Structures are given as C-alpha cells and as structure tokens.
C-alpha positions as a LaTeX table, in Angstrom:
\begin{tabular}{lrrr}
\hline
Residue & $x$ (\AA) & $y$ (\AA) & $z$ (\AA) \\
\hline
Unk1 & 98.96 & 136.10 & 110.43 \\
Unk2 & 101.74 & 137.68 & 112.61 \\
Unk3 & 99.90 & 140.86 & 112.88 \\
Unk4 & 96.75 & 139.13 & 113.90 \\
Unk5 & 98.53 & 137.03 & 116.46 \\
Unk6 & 99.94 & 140.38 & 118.11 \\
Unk7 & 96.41 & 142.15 & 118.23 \\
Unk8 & 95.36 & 138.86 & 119.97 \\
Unk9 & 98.10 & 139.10 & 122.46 \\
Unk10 & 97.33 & 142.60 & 123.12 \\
Unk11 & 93.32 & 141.09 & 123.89 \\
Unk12 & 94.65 & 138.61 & 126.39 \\
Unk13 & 96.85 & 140.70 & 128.00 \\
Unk14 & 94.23 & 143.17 & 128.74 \\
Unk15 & 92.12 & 140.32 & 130.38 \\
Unk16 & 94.58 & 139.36 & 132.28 \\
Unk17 & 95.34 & 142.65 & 133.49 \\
Unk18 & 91.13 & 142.78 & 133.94 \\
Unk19 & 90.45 & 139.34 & 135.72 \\
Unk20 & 94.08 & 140.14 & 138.03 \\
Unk21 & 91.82 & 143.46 & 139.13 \\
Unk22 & 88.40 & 142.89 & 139.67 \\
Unk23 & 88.18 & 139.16 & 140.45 \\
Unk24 & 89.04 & 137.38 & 143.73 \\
Unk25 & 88.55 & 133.31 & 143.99 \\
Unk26 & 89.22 & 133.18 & 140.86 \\
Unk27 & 91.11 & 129.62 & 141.05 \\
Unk28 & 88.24 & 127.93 & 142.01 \\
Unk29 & 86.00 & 128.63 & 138.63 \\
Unk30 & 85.50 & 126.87 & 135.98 \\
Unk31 & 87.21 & 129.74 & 133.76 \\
Unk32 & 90.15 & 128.89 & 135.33 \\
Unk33 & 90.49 & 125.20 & 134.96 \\
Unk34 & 89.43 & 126.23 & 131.25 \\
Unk35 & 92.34 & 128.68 & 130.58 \\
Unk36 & 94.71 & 127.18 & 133.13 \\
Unk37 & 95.09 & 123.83 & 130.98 \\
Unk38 & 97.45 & 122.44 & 129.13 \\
Unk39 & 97.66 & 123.13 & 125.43 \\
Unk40 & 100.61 & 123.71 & 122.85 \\
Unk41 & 100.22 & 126.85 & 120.88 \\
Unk42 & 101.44 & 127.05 & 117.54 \\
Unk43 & 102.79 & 130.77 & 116.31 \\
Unk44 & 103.52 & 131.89 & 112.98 \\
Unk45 & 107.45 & 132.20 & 112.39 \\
Unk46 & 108.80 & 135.46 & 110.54 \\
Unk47 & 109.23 & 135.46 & 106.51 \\
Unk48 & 112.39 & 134.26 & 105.72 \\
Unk49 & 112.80 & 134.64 & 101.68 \\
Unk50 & 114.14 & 131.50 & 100.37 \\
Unk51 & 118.09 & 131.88 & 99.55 \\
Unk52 & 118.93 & 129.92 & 96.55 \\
Unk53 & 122.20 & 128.19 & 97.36 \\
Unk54 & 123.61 & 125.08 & 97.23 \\
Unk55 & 123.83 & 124.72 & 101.13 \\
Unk56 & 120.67 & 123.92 & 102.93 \\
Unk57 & 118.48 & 126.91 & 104.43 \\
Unk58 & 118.12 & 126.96 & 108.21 \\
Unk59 & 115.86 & 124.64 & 109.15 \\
Unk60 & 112.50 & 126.01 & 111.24 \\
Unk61 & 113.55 & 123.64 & 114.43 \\
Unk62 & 116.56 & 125.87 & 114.56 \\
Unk63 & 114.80 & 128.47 & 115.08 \\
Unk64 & 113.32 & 130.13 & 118.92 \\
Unk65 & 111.17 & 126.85 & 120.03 \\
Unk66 & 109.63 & 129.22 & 123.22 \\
Unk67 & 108.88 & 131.88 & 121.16 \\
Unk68 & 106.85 & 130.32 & 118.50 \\
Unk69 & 105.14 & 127.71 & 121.27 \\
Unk70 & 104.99 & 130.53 & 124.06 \\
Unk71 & 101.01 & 130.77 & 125.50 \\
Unk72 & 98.54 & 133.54 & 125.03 \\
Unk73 & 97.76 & 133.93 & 128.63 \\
Unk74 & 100.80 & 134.02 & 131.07 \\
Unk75 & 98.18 & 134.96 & 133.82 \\
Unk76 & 98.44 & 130.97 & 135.36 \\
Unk77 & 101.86 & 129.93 & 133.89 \\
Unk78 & 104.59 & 132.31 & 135.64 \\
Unk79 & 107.01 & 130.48 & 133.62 \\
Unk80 & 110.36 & 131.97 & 133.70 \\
Unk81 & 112.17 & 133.93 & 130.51 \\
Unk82 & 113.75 & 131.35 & 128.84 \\
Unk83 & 117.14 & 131.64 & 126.74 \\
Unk84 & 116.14 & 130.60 & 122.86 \\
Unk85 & 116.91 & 127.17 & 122.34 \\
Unk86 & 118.55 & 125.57 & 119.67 \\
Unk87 & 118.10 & 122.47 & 117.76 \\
Unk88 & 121.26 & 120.62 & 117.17 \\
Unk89 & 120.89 & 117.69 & 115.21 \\
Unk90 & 122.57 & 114.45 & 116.38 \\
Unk91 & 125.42 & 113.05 & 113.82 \\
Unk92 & 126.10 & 109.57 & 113.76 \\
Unk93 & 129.31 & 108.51 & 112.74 \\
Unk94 & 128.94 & 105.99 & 109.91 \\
Unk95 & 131.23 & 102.57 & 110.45 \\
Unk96 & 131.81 & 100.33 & 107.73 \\
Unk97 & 131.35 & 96.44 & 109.21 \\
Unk98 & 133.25 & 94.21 & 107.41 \\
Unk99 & 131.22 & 91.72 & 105.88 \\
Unk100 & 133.80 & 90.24 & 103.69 \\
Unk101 & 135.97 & 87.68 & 105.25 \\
Unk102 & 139.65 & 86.76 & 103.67 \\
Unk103 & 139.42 & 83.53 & 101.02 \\
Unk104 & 142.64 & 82.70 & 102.97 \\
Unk105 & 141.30 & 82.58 & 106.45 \\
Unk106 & 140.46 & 78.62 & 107.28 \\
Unk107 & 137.38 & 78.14 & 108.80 \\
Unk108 & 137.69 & 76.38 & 112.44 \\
Unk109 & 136.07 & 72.95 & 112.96 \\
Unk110 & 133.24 & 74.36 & 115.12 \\
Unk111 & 132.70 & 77.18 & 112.41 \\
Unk112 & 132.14 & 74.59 & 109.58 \\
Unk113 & 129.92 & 72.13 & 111.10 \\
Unk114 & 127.10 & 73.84 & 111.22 \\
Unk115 & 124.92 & 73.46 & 114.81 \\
Unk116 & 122.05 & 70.67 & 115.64 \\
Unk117 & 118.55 & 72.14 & 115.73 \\
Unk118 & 116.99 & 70.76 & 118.18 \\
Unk119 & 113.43 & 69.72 & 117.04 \\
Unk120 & 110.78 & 71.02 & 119.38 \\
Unk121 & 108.01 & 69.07 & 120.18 \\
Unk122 & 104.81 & 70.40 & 118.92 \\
Unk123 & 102.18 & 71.25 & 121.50 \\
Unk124 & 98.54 & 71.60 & 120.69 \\
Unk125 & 96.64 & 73.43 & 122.97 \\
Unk126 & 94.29 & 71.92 & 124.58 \\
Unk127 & 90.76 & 72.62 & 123.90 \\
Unk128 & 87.20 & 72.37 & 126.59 \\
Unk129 & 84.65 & 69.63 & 124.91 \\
Unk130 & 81.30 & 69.40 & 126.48 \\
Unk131 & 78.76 & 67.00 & 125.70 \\
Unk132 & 75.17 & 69.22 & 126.04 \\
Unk133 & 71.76 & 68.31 & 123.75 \\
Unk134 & 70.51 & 70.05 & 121.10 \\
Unk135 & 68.67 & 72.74 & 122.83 \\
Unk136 & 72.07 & 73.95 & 123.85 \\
Unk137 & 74.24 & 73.04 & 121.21 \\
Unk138 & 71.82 & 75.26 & 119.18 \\
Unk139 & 72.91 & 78.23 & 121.41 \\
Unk140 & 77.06 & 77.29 & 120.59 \\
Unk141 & 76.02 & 77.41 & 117.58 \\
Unk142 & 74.86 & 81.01 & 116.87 \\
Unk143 & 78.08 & 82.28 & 119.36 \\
Unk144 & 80.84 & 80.49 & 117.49 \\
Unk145 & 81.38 & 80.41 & 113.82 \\
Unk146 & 81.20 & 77.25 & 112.29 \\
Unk147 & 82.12 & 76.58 & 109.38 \\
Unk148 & 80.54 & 73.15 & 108.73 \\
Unk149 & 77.11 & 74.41 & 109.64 \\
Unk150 & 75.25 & 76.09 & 106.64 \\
Unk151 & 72.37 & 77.14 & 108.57 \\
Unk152 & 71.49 & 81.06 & 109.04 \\
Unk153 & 72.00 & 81.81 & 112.91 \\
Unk154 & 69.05 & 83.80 & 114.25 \\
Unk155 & 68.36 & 85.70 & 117.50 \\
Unk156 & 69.07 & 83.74 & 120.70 \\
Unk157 & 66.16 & 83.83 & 123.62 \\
Unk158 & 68.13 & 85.10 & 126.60 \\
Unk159 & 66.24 & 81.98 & 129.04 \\
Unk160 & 68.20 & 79.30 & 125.99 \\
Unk161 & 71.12 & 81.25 & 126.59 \\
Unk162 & 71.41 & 80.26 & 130.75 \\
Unk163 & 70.35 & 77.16 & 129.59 \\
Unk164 & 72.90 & 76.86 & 127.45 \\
Unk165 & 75.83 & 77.92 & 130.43 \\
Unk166 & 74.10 & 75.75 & 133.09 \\
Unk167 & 74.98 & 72.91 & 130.76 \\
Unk168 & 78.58 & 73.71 & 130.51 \\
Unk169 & 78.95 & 73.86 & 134.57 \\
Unk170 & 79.04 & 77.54 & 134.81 \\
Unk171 & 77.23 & 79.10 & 138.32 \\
Unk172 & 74.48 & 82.22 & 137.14 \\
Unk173 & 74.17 & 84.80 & 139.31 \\
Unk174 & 71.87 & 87.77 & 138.93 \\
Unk175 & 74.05 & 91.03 & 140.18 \\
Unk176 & 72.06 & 94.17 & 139.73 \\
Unk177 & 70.20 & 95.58 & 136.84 \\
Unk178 & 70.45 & 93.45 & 133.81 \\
Unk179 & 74.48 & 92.57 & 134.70 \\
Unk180 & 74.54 & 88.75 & 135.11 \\
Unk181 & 77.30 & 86.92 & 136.40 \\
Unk182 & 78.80 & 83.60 & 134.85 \\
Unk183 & 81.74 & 81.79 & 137.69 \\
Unk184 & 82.58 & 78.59 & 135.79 \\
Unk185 & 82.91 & 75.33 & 137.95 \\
Unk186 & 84.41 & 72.49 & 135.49 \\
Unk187 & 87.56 & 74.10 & 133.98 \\
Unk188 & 90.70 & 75.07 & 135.54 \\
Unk189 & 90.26 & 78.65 & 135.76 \\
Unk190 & 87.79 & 80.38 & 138.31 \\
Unk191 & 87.43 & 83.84 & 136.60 \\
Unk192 & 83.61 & 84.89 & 136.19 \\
Unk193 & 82.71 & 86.74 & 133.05 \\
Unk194 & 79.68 & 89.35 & 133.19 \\
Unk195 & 76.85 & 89.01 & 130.71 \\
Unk196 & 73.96 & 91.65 & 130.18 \\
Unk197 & 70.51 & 90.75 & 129.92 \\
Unk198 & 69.30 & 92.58 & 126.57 \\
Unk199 & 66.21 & 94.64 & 126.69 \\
Unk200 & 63.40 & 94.91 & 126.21 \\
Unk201 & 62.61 & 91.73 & 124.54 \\
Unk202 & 64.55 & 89.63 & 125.48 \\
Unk203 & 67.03 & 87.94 & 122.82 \\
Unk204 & 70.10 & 88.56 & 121.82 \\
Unk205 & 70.70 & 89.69 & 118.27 \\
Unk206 & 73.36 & 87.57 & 116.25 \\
Unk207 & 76.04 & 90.46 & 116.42 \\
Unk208 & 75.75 & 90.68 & 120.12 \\
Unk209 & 76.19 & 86.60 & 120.07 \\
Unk210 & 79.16 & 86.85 & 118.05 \\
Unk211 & 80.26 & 89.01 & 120.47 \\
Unk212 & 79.85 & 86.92 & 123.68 \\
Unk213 & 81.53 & 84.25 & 121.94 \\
Unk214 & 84.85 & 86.13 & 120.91 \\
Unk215 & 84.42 & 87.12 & 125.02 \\
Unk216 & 84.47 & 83.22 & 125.44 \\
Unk217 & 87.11 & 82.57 & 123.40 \\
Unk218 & 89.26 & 84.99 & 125.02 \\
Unk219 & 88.67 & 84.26 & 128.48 \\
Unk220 & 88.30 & 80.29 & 128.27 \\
Unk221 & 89.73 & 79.12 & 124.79 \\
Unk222 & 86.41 & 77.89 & 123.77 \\
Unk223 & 85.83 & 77.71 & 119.84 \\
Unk224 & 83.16 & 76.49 & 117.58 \\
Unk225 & 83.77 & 72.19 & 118.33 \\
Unk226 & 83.42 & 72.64 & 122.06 \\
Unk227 & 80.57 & 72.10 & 122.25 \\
Unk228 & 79.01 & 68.82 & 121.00 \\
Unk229 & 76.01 & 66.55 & 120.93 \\
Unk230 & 75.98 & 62.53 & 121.24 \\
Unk231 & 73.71 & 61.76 & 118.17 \\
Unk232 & 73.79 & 63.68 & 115.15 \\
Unk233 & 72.10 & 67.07 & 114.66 \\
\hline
\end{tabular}
C-alpha cells in the first residue's frame, strides 16, 4: 500500500508540475474547484511489528498526524512544513468523594426535616373544537387518526378538502402553481401553512392526508376530537 501511495504521489506531482506550465486561468475551471476542495486523506502508516510486552505499544495517534493526513496535490494548498505533532493524552486525576458521613455527626434541624414539595397545578393544554357537518368532519377524519372510528379512510377529493378548511375559519388563497395558501382567522395564531394541490387527479391519497394532519398538529395543536359534528355520525 505504501509503495502504491508513493507511485501516486510521484503522478500528482508531475501534474502539478504540468497544469503549473501549460495552463493559465486555471482558477476559474471547474478542475480546480474539483481538486481545490476540501477532503481528509487517509495514508498508510509504516509496519511496526508488534512488541510483546507488558507495557502498551505506541498508540497510532502518537504517531506524525500531517504526514499520514498530508494531501496528494499541494498545487492549491501552500500549506507550510509543519513540525510532527504529538498526541498527548489528557490524565485526569481521580478524587475520591466522600460519600460516607460519620454515625457521630448529628444531623441539623433543617437537614432532618425533609423539604415541602410544592404540588404543581396540572395544566391541560388547551385544545381547538369546531363544530362543522358531516361533509367536513369526513375530511378530519381521514387527516387525524382516530381511534374510535373503525372505518377504512380513503382518498380525499382536493374541492372536500377547502371545504373542509373554509369550515374551520381558515382564508384559501391560490399562490402559484399548485402551492395553496391556508391564513387561519379564528385561533390565536396568524401563521399560514402551504398546501399543494395533488395532480393530476385530483385527491389526496391517505398517506399524503396523514401527512397534512401531523402538519396541523404541529403548527395548530389540532388532533383527532377537534373537529366535531352536532348529531351523531
């Protein structure tokens, strides 16, 4: 591997030692932002038979970093000789914490009555209801899972699905292309949300609903019970 590594450096050195010659402008080609880039090179270090010892062998990350991670080309780099650098491992000192306290050692009043906890009051967060028919509560249905509803959600017409934001107060806009946009106008945030318009006929498939309603959830805290119907469906 060694060997092969030094015939290769003896290839790029020679096209260096070409391109340096016989091109000009050569910093604005897309050779050069090729060969100019950043990469880590990774060199095969010399044989080192094993000595069998009871101390540890020298670890590799003592050895020269820069010359097993030095570049092919040094026609871009003009880095600098550097001195070898070695690795020198960081020793922590170990400190024994003393965990064991003295039988004889009286505990002070604070230290043996143990502190209040103070019982927080458990919030629920609130959730957005809205009362829409069954046209768009059918909608809801397929974007949110549910798990009191045993029916098998199908594809969603994209005209049921406006339907079904119209009824929640949301403003549809038409933007360009098939990007839609969605500004809600009865909750307390005003962020929009982007929908597209699925093509070319015109439904959105069930993993694509799931989808938009994970979007929902995210964006507006909706879930599967906020949406909801006056008589039973």
């Amino acid at each position: 591997m060694r060997r092969a590594e030094a015939n290769l450096d003896i290839v790029w050195a020679k096209i260096d030692q070409i391109t340096q010659k016989n091109v000009t402008g050569f910093e604005n080609t897309m050779v050069y932002a090729l060969l100019s880039g950043s990469r880590t090179l990774r060199r095969t270090p010399e044989w080192v038979e094993p000595i069998k010892s009871d101390s540890k062998a020298e670890s590799i990350t003592n050895r020269d970093l820069w010359e097993l991670n030095k570049p092919l080309s040094k026609l871009f780099l003009g880095e600098p000789t550097q001195e070898p650098k070695k690795f020198k491992p960081e020793v922590k000192s170990k400190t024994k914490v003393k965990t064991k306290r003295d039988p004889k050692e009286l505990a002070t009043p604070e230290e043996a009555t143990p502190p209040a906890v103070e019982a927080e009051p458990a919030t629920e967060a609130t959730q957005p209801t809205f009362a829409v028919d069954a046209k768009a509560l059918k909608v809801f249905r397929t974007l949110f899972f549910d798990p009191e509803v045993t029916s098998t959600p199908g594809l969603i017409p994209w005209n049921d699905f406006l339907y079904a934001m119209a009824a929640t107060g949301f403003k549809i806009e038409k933007l360009y292309g098939s990007v839609w946009q969605f500004t809600p106008t009865q909750l307390d945030v005003e962020r929009g949300i982007h929908f597209h318009e699925p093509h070319p006929m015109g439904k959105i498939h069930f993993e694509t609903a799931r989808q938009h309603g994970r979007r929902l959830t995210r964006a507006y805290g909706w879930h599967g019970g906020s949406a909801s119907i006056p008589t039973s469906f």
